[in-house]
Amino acid sequence: MKAAWHGWAALALALVAWEIGAWLAKVPELYLPRPSVIIVSLYDLFAHGALTKDLGYTLVRIFGGFALAVVTGVTIGIWMGTSDKVRSVGDIFVAALYPLPKVTLIPLLIIWLGTGEAFQITISWLGAIFPIIVNTVLGVQECDRGLVLAARDLRASERQVRWKVMLPSAIPHIFAGFRLGLGVSIVLVVAAEMVTGRTGLGARLFLSGQVLETGQVFAILLLLALLGIALTKGQDMIDAALGRWRAD
Amino acid sequence: MALAAIAVRRVTHRWPAKRGEPVVALQEVSCEFPAGQVTSILGPSGCGKSTLLLVIRGLLAPTQGAVAFRSRSNGSVADGPPATMATVWQGFHLFPWRTVLDNVAFGLELNGWSAERRYAAARKALQAVDLAGFEERFPRQLSGGMKQRVGLARALVLDPDVLLLDEPFGALDAQTRLVMQEQLARLVESTGKTVLLVTHSIEEAILLGDRIVVMTARPGRIAAEIEVGLARPRSLALTHTREFAELFERIYGLLRDEVAKSMLQAQEA
């Protein structure tokens, strides 16, 4: 953790170089606005352009779908991990659907669900659930058989073995699945918003591009990047808190 | 109704092999483990000692045969309900994400005890194995000897009729092992529980056991049942007496050929 400031310093340095370089070379703002201009655009969007509302829409869609995927994915994953029959059935569907680029499902989902929140949440859920299932199954299968035996010896029911031994022992893998799944959810929700083009950060990004507001385009990209950093760091913190028994 | 004995009746177990013939771990094993006594189960590695313990505990259904729990009521002895049992494992099998206290309280938690009651019981059990003050540690922060004392506390807190010890000191260094053997001897003498101790150390089997069941190399059969007959309380000093040496010689004679056989099996495998 001591070296963490190196990353931030490098980022700051790159931004300063961009600012000075673009200013010296007199690059037109239509192509590459300077960071200072982007920040002013971002402020304007929040202050006068109701960007807060769009950010809210996007976050609700990402986390709504992701939360559903956490509950359904972990449950299905534990089920598949503990029963050979369920796993052989589930494996076929996972193998067929996991590698499919989920953006290709957007047209079909729009036909079925329209372009409203049901569609947005579904696409987010679809993005996150497969990595969560696959990693949960892996985690459950790698659970130490000795621990299961010890729990049975202490008179654990099958249900208790599943939720009090296999689930906690699979937590590191499950969290790796959450990390991957949330990343895919973000991509899909923003992409879906760009296609349907009404509300959300993706829609604002698309509309700004169409009217050649390059400053706004960069401002929204910056916001998405900041969102990514916040989510990654947040997950790191949760990981560290839950993994206290593993750390030194 | 009090437990009189555990009767193993013609138990055969075959482990399915990935290729070829299944491995016969136990072959027509019949023996009795009297209640209130410590029986050491001694045999070469891979002879099915641990398999026998799993069968008795009911965690493994044998291919053939059965285990009966004899209980005494109104002066007669008949098959009764299974005794309550708890196991201490060679590999400790502590839950790494649980603190020492939560590991010991786990069995009570599974049985629906309230947090207050189970933690009070777990603290007492930890005191009994000299681990007071280590409640909030995680297993990875403990030495092997401490881990196994947690394992012992986790089993004892359930107050089982029968304590099953599966090579409990097998993973410990020689000195820790000696201290733990003495501690266990004291603990067992004070509780009067029925104890089944699987070991491949002849010294451990004599030092801790009232009786010793000697098993053959694979497929495991009963080679001999020996009464130890040495006075309690016992300490390490006992290992220097003539009675101990004679018993050791006798058991070693029984085991020598079996160990040689099991080494050959290991080479073939």
XYZ file of C-alpha atoms in Angstrom:
517
model
C 0.000 0.000 0.000
C 2.985 2.313 0.529
C 3.536 2.537 -3.236
C -0.090 3.523 -3.901
C 0.820 7.203 -4.371
C 3.002 6.277 -7.370
C -0.150 5.530 -9.362
C -1.798 8.816 -8.448
C 1.403 10.763 -9.151
C 1.721 9.182 -12.598
C -1.900 10.045 -13.360
C -1.399 13.667 -12.286
C 1.769 13.919 -14.353
C -0.006 12.590 -17.457
C -2.814 15.141 -17.018
C -0.342 18.023 -16.646
C 1.535 16.867 -19.778
C -1.771 16.680 -21.672
C -2.785 20.165 -20.523
C 0.517 21.802 -21.479
C 0.963 19.756 -24.678
C -2.513 20.528 -26.033
C -2.085 24.210 -25.132
C 1.347 24.547 -26.763
C 0.338 22.646 -29.920
C -2.924 24.621 -30.136
C -5.027 21.447 -30.712
C -8.625 22.484 -31.528
C -11.071 21.728 -28.710
C -13.285 19.854 -31.152
C -10.660 17.100 -31.285
C -8.897 17.150 -27.967
C -10.001 19.538 -25.226
C -7.519 20.207 -22.419
C -8.173 18.584 -18.996
C -9.064 21.985 -17.499
C -11.775 22.424 -20.137
C -13.058 18.906 -19.501
C -13.372 19.602 -15.790
C -15.271 22.818 -16.476
C -17.577 20.844 -18.828
C -18.126 18.237 -16.156
C -18.980 20.934 -13.617
C -21.393 22.566 -16.111
C -23.078 19.240 -16.791
C -23.666 18.677 -13.104
C -24.634 22.284 -12.360
C -26.856 23.037 -15.351
C -27.283 19.819 -17.336
C -28.888 17.539 -14.731
C -26.083 14.980 -15.059
C -26.731 13.862 -11.464
C -30.012 12.366 -12.609
C -28.329 10.439 -15.425
C -25.600 9.217 -13.098
C -28.340 8.038 -10.750
C -30.120 6.152 -13.525
C -26.933 4.436 -14.601
C -25.934 3.462 -11.057
C -29.393 2.084 -10.244
C -29.320 -0.020 -13.423
C -25.799 -1.335 -12.837
C -26.298 -2.137 -9.165
C -29.892 -3.316 -9.534
C -28.895 -5.933 -12.088
C -25.666 -6.728 -10.250
C -27.470 -7.272 -6.924
C -29.898 -9.669 -8.619
C -26.932 -11.458 -10.196
C -25.209 -11.787 -6.797
C -28.225 -13.471 -5.225
C -29.149 -15.686 -8.189
C -25.565 -16.395 -9.277
C -24.293 -17.470 -5.845
C -27.387 -19.606 -5.213
C -27.137 -21.332 -8.601
C -23.365 -21.666 -8.210
C -23.621 -23.366 -4.819
C -26.351 -25.613 -6.143
C -24.213 -26.570 -9.139
C -21.123 -26.989 -6.990
C -22.778 -29.444 -4.605
C -24.847 -31.603 -6.953
C -23.410 -33.469 -9.935
C -26.809 -33.601 -11.623
C -27.473 -29.890 -11.314
C -23.926 -29.164 -12.453
C -24.192 -31.265 -15.623
C -27.420 -29.451 -16.533
C -26.068 -26.022 -15.614
C -22.728 -26.547 -17.347
C -24.402 -26.877 -20.754
C -26.230 -23.562 -20.381
C -23.227 -21.770 -18.950
C -21.006 -23.107 -21.737
C -23.488 -21.894 -24.345
C -24.246 -18.473 -22.853
C -21.066 -17.409 -21.020
C -18.867 -16.821 -24.098
C -21.696 -15.151 -26.042
C -21.013 -11.386 -26.218
C -23.974 -10.062 -24.252
C -24.279 -6.914 -26.417
C -25.587 -9.204 -29.135
C -28.616 -9.818 -26.924
C -29.589 -6.139 -26.869
C -31.835 -6.247 -29.978
C -33.661 -9.348 -28.725
C -34.112 -7.948 -25.231
C -35.516 -4.707 -26.663
C -38.091 -6.712 -28.639
C -39.060 -8.616 -25.512
C -38.812 -5.950 -22.841
C -38.849 -2.565 -24.583
C -36.248 0.065 -23.734
C -37.298 0.762 -20.138
C -35.800 -0.174 -16.799
C -36.749 -3.868 -17.098
C -34.500 -4.078 -20.150
C -31.637 -2.163 -18.520
C -31.699 -4.238 -15.321
C -31.925 -7.479 -17.296
C -28.897 -6.660 -19.436
C -26.914 -5.735 -16.308
C -27.997 -8.971 -14.612
C -27.015 -11.044 -17.669
C -23.601 -9.441 -17.736
C -22.781 -10.191 -14.110
C -24.382 -13.579 -13.489
C -22.112 -15.835 -15.542
C -18.760 -14.872 -14.016
C -20.412 -15.140 -10.592
C -21.798 -18.631 -11.283
C -18.551 -19.933 -12.771
C -16.422 -18.633 -9.897
C -18.837 -19.810 -7.201
C -18.838 -23.340 -8.658
C -15.036 -23.274 -8.721
C -14.859 -22.037 -5.129
C -17.292 -24.670 -3.853
C -15.463 -27.453 -5.679
C -12.145 -26.376 -4.197
C -13.566 -26.452 -0.668
C -11.393 -28.657 1.545
C -13.196 -32.036 1.929
C -11.741 -32.297 5.419
C -13.685 -29.207 6.509
C -16.914 -30.713 5.174
C -16.175 -33.938 7.048
C -15.394 -31.999 10.236
C -18.668 -30.051 9.925
C -20.668 -33.259 9.406
C -18.920 -34.723 12.453
C -20.148 -31.673 14.405
C -23.652 -32.662 13.229
C -24.127 -30.107 10.472
C -27.079 -30.757 8.170
C -26.488 -30.746 4.413
C -27.981 -27.264 4.316
C -25.650 -26.063 7.069
C -22.656 -27.593 5.258
C -23.627 -25.643 2.154
C -24.131 -22.232 3.787
C -21.752 -22.383 6.756
C -18.808 -24.260 5.254
C -18.853 -24.241 1.469
C -20.037 -20.645 1.056
C -17.482 -19.016 3.388
C -14.696 -21.229 2.053
C -15.572 -20.138 -1.504
C -15.653 -16.403 -0.641
C -12.304 -15.504 -2.275
C -13.424 -17.080 -5.566
C -16.910 -15.609 -5.308
C -15.458 -12.129 -4.868
C -13.288 -12.611 -7.942
C -16.554 -13.403 -9.742
C -18.202 -10.229 -8.366
C -15.295 -8.154 -9.634
C -15.506 -9.591 -13.152
C -19.305 -9.494 -13.174
C -19.565 -5.868 -12.081
C -17.134 -4.866 -14.828
C -19.304 -6.539 -17.461
C -22.455 -4.961 -15.978
C -20.974 -1.473 -16.332
C -20.004 -2.090 -19.963
C -23.418 -3.476 -20.863
C -25.512 -0.833 -19.131
C -23.561 2.025 -20.733
C -23.740 0.286 -24.131
C -27.476 -0.336 -23.752
C -28.021 3.312 -22.808
C -26.134 4.402 -25.916
C -28.411 2.244 -28.061
C -31.672 3.313 -26.465
C -30.432 6.877 -26.078
C -32.805 8.503 -23.586
C -31.449 8.530 -20.056
C -28.242 7.548 -18.305
C -24.557 8.306 -18.830
C -24.387 6.225 -22.027
C -27.239 8.176 -23.572
C -25.671 11.529 -22.616
C -22.362 10.412 -24.048
C -23.971 9.446 -27.341
C -26.007 12.651 -27.621
C -22.976 14.839 -26.807
C -21.014 13.078 -29.532
C -23.729 13.661 -32.092
C -23.680 17.427 -31.510
C -19.867 17.470 -31.470
C -19.634 18.597 -27.839
C -16.209 16.997 -27.405
C -15.734 18.587 -23.971
C -18.904 16.927 -22.714
C -17.898 13.587 -24.272
C -14.623 13.689 -22.368
C -16.375 14.866 -19.217
C -18.650 11.819 -19.230
C -15.727 9.506 -20.032
C -13.892 11.046 -17.069
C -16.902 10.397 -14.861
C -17.036 6.749 -16.000
C -13.324 6.364 -15.291
C -13.763 7.845 -11.797
C -16.681 5.486 -11.245
C -14.426 2.578 -12.209
C -11.736 3.665 -9.757
C -14.272 4.123 -6.955
C -15.788 0.669 -7.530
C -12.423 -1.084 -7.737
C -11.125 0.567 -4.553
C -14.425 -0.135 -2.799
C -14.159 -3.809 -3.669
C -10.561 -3.898 -2.467
C -11.711 -2.560 0.891
C -14.526 -5.108 1.206
C -12.103 -7.893 0.212
C -9.622 -6.820 2.857
C -12.315 -6.663 5.558
C -13.728 -10.097 4.704
C -10.328 -11.699 4.159
C -8.979 -10.751 7.597
C -8.368 -14.423 8.375
C -6.135 -14.792 5.325
C -3.989 -11.674 5.654
C -0.752 -11.547 7.621
C -29.875 -46.160 29.105
C -26.122 -46.132 29.250
C -23.710 -47.019 26.482
C -22.093 -50.384 27.143
C -19.967 -50.832 24.047
C -19.571 -50.108 20.363
C -19.765 -53.333 18.385
C -18.290 -53.460 14.892
C -19.855 -56.390 13.052
C -18.194 -57.913 10.001
C -17.496 -54.562 8.416
C -15.978 -54.639 4.937
C -15.257 -51.491 2.988
C -13.975 -51.161 -0.559
C -12.903 -47.797 -1.934
C -13.690 -47.553 -5.638
C -10.490 -47.145 -7.664
C -10.207 -44.918 -10.734
C -8.803 -47.838 -12.692
C -8.858 -51.566 -12.002
C -9.848 -53.344 -8.813
C -11.405 -51.461 -5.885
C -9.113 -51.106 -2.873
C -10.247 -53.230 0.061
C -9.653 -51.033 3.100
C -11.405 -53.201 5.672
C -12.044 -56.942 5.415
C -14.656 -58.524 7.705
C -13.615 -56.488 10.728
C -15.389 -57.428 13.947
C -14.463 -56.014 17.332
C -15.919 -54.364 20.422
C -14.968 -51.119 22.084
C -16.084 -51.145 25.731
C -17.594 -47.927 27.100
C -15.526 -45.845 29.489
C -12.245 -47.253 28.174
C -9.554 -45.944 25.913
C -8.941 -48.309 23.009
C -5.925 -47.666 20.818
C -6.221 -48.825 17.229
C -2.764 -49.582 15.940
C -1.633 -50.649 12.507
C 0.653 -49.856 9.554
C -0.142 -46.875 7.319
C -2.946 -47.466 4.871
C -4.417 -50.376 6.850
C -7.869 -48.812 7.103
C -7.667 -47.487 10.690
C -9.059 -44.101 9.717
C -11.668 -45.729 7.488
C -12.828 -47.768 10.481
C -13.213 -44.568 12.505
C -15.298 -42.928 9.742
C -17.540 -45.993 9.610
C -18.028 -45.991 13.383
C -18.793 -42.250 13.322
C -21.407 -42.853 10.615
C -19.721 -40.526 8.118
C -19.042 -43.426 5.761
C -21.473 -46.229 4.893
C -19.466 -49.471 4.742
C -19.808 -51.765 1.725
C -20.913 -54.543 4.070
C -21.507 -55.012 7.771
C -22.748 -52.656 10.448
C -21.884 -50.846 13.649
C -24.105 -51.374 16.681
C -24.268 -49.382 19.876
C -24.847 -51.690 22.806
C -26.623 -50.091 25.696
C -27.405 -51.307 29.153
C -30.855 -50.942 30.684
C -32.441 -52.907 33.537
C -29.438 -55.179 33.773
C -29.594 -56.427 30.175
C -27.530 -55.333 27.199
C -29.116 -54.773 23.784
C -28.562 -52.726 20.632
C -29.515 -49.126 21.336
C -29.513 -45.756 19.621
C -26.199 -44.383 18.283
C -23.980 -42.770 20.900
C -23.077 -39.101 20.609
C -19.598 -38.827 19.126
C -17.052 -36.201 18.144
C -13.819 -36.513 16.197
C -10.372 -34.934 16.480
C -8.555 -35.053 13.130
C -4.927 -35.522 12.195
C -5.170 -32.551 9.792
C -6.942 -30.405 12.457
C -9.659 -29.304 9.983
C -10.242 -25.996 11.755
C -12.352 -23.479 9.844
C -9.766 -20.881 8.780
C -12.267 -18.010 8.512
C -13.507 -18.514 12.069
C -11.731 -17.365 15.207
C -10.631 -19.931 17.771
C -13.730 -19.156 19.852
C -16.053 -19.475 16.838
C -14.398 -22.738 15.838
C -15.009 -24.235 19.270
C -18.568 -22.853 19.394
C -19.414 -24.111 15.881
C -20.890 -27.466 16.910
C -23.165 -25.738 19.442
C -24.109 -23.083 16.863
C -25.168 -25.852 14.452
C -27.354 -27.276 17.192
C -29.102 -23.960 17.676
C -27.570 -22.733 20.937
C -27.851 -18.985 21.625
C -24.677 -16.928 21.186
C -24.393 -16.258 24.910
C -24.644 -19.918 25.952
C -22.383 -21.319 23.244
C -19.629 -18.747 23.817
C -19.714 -19.372 27.568
C -19.364 -23.123 26.944
C -16.624 -22.586 24.338
C -14.619 -20.349 26.711
C -14.777 -23.046 29.368
C -13.643 -25.706 26.894
C -10.729 -23.508 25.807
C -9.707 -23.074 29.447
C -9.708 -26.857 29.857
C -7.095 -27.164 27.078
C -5.025 -24.206 28.372
C -5.970 -21.858 25.533
C -7.663 -19.075 27.493
C -6.602 -15.763 25.958
C -6.451 -17.074 22.388
C -10.196 -16.756 21.695
C -9.943 -14.061 19.036
C -6.982 -15.543 17.128
C -7.444 -17.144 13.728
C -6.200 -20.728 13.183
C -3.313 -19.595 10.941
C -1.904 -17.664 13.913
C -1.532 -20.838 16.022
C 1.176 -23.501 16.247
C 0.343 -27.114 15.402
C 0.014 -28.112 19.056
C -2.337 -25.190 19.749
C -4.417 -26.011 16.666
C -4.912 -29.544 17.895
C -5.910 -28.321 21.346
C -8.560 -26.192 19.609
C -9.621 -29.360 17.770
C -9.867 -31.158 21.098
C -11.875 -28.325 22.681
C -14.202 -28.248 19.671
C -14.958 -31.950 20.194
C -15.161 -31.860 24.002
C -17.507 -28.866 24.133
C -20.223 -31.125 22.680
C -19.747 -33.456 25.680
C -19.917 -36.592 23.490
C -20.216 -40.117 24.902
C -17.438 -41.201 22.580
C -14.320 -39.308 21.538
C -12.781 -40.423 18.238
C -9.125 -39.446 17.823
C -7.759 -39.976 14.315
C -3.965 -39.814 14.663
C -4.449 -36.578 16.583
C -0.729 -35.933 17.045
C 0.417 -37.234 13.655
C 1.089 -33.768 12.265
C 2.976 -32.497 15.337
C 6.709 -32.403 15.999
C 8.146 -35.008 18.403
C 8.390 -32.764 21.488
C 4.944 -31.198 21.117
C 3.654 -34.694 20.669
C 5.046 -35.881 24.000
C 3.496 -32.977 25.892
C 0.157 -33.430 24.142
C 0.149 -37.170 24.918
C 0.583 -36.467 28.614
C -2.100 -33.786 28.573
C -4.498 -36.066 26.728
C -3.817 -38.922 29.169
C -4.770 -36.609 32.072
C -7.844 -35.277 30.281
C -9.089 -38.740 29.379
C -8.530 -40.084 32.896
C -10.558 -37.233 34.372
C -13.565 -37.441 32.029
C -14.075 -41.196 31.900
C -15.230 -40.994 28.283
C -15.095 -43.803 25.777
C -12.127 -43.045 23.563
C -11.023 -44.607 20.277
C -7.489 -43.559 19.421
C -6.116 -44.330 15.971
C -2.331 -44.169 15.937
C 0.692 -45.732 14.328
C 2.886 -45.089 17.346
C 3.221 -48.146 19.600
C 4.307 -45.947 22.520
C 1.267 -43.713 22.141
C -1.025 -46.729 21.934
C 0.345 -48.170 25.206
C 0.672 -44.874 27.060
C -2.923 -43.823 26.415
C -4.807 -47.088 25.953
C -6.597 -49.477 28.283
C -6.762 -51.870 25.357
C -5.004 -52.066 22.026
C -6.528 -53.382 18.811
C -3.761 -54.315 16.365
C -4.700 -54.311 12.682
C -3.033 -56.026 9.727
C -1.765 -54.384 6.538
C -4.314 -53.841 3.766
C -6.884 -55.311 3.612
C -7.296 -54.338 7.267
C -8.235 -57.136 9.638
C -7.941 -57.458 13.398
C -4.622 -59.157 14.210
C -4.860 -59.065 18.010
C -6.627 -57.426 20.935
C -4.351 -56.699 23.884
C -5.160 -55.585 27.439
C -2.631 -52.980 28.558
C -3.205 -53.412 32.295
C -0.784 -50.679 33.414
C -1.778 -48.531 36.393
C -3.119 -44.998 35.954
C -2.383 -42.144 36.150
C 0.354 -42.701 33.599
C 3.198 -40.422 32.656
C 6.130 -40.553 30.269
C 8.215 -42.174 33.024
C 6.197 -45.319 32.328
C 8.019 -45.783 29.020
C 11.194 -46.677 30.965
C 9.626 -49.554 32.948
C 10.120 -53.247 32.176
C 6.353 -53.870 31.772
C 6.233 -51.217 29.079
C 9.240 -52.658 27.260
C 7.739 -56.158 27.274
C 4.430 -54.923 25.931
C 6.244 -52.872 23.295
C 8.252 -55.942 22.173
C 5.117 -58.072 21.944
C 3.237 -55.531 19.834
C 6.254 -54.780 17.681
C 6.538 -58.503 16.937
C 2.939 -58.501 15.743
C 3.375 -55.376 13.644
C 6.794 -55.938 12.076
C 5.636 -58.284 9.328
C 2.542 -56.194 8.679
C 4.547 -52.997 8.287
C 6.893 -54.772 5.852
C 3.824 -55.888 3.891
C 2.400 -52.376 3.803
C 5.740 -50.990 2.584
C 5.668 -53.481 -0.289
C 2.104 -52.385 -1.111
C 3.223 -48.776 -1.166
C 6.017 -49.659 -3.598
C 3.619 -51.452 -5.916
C 1.153 -48.557 -5.907
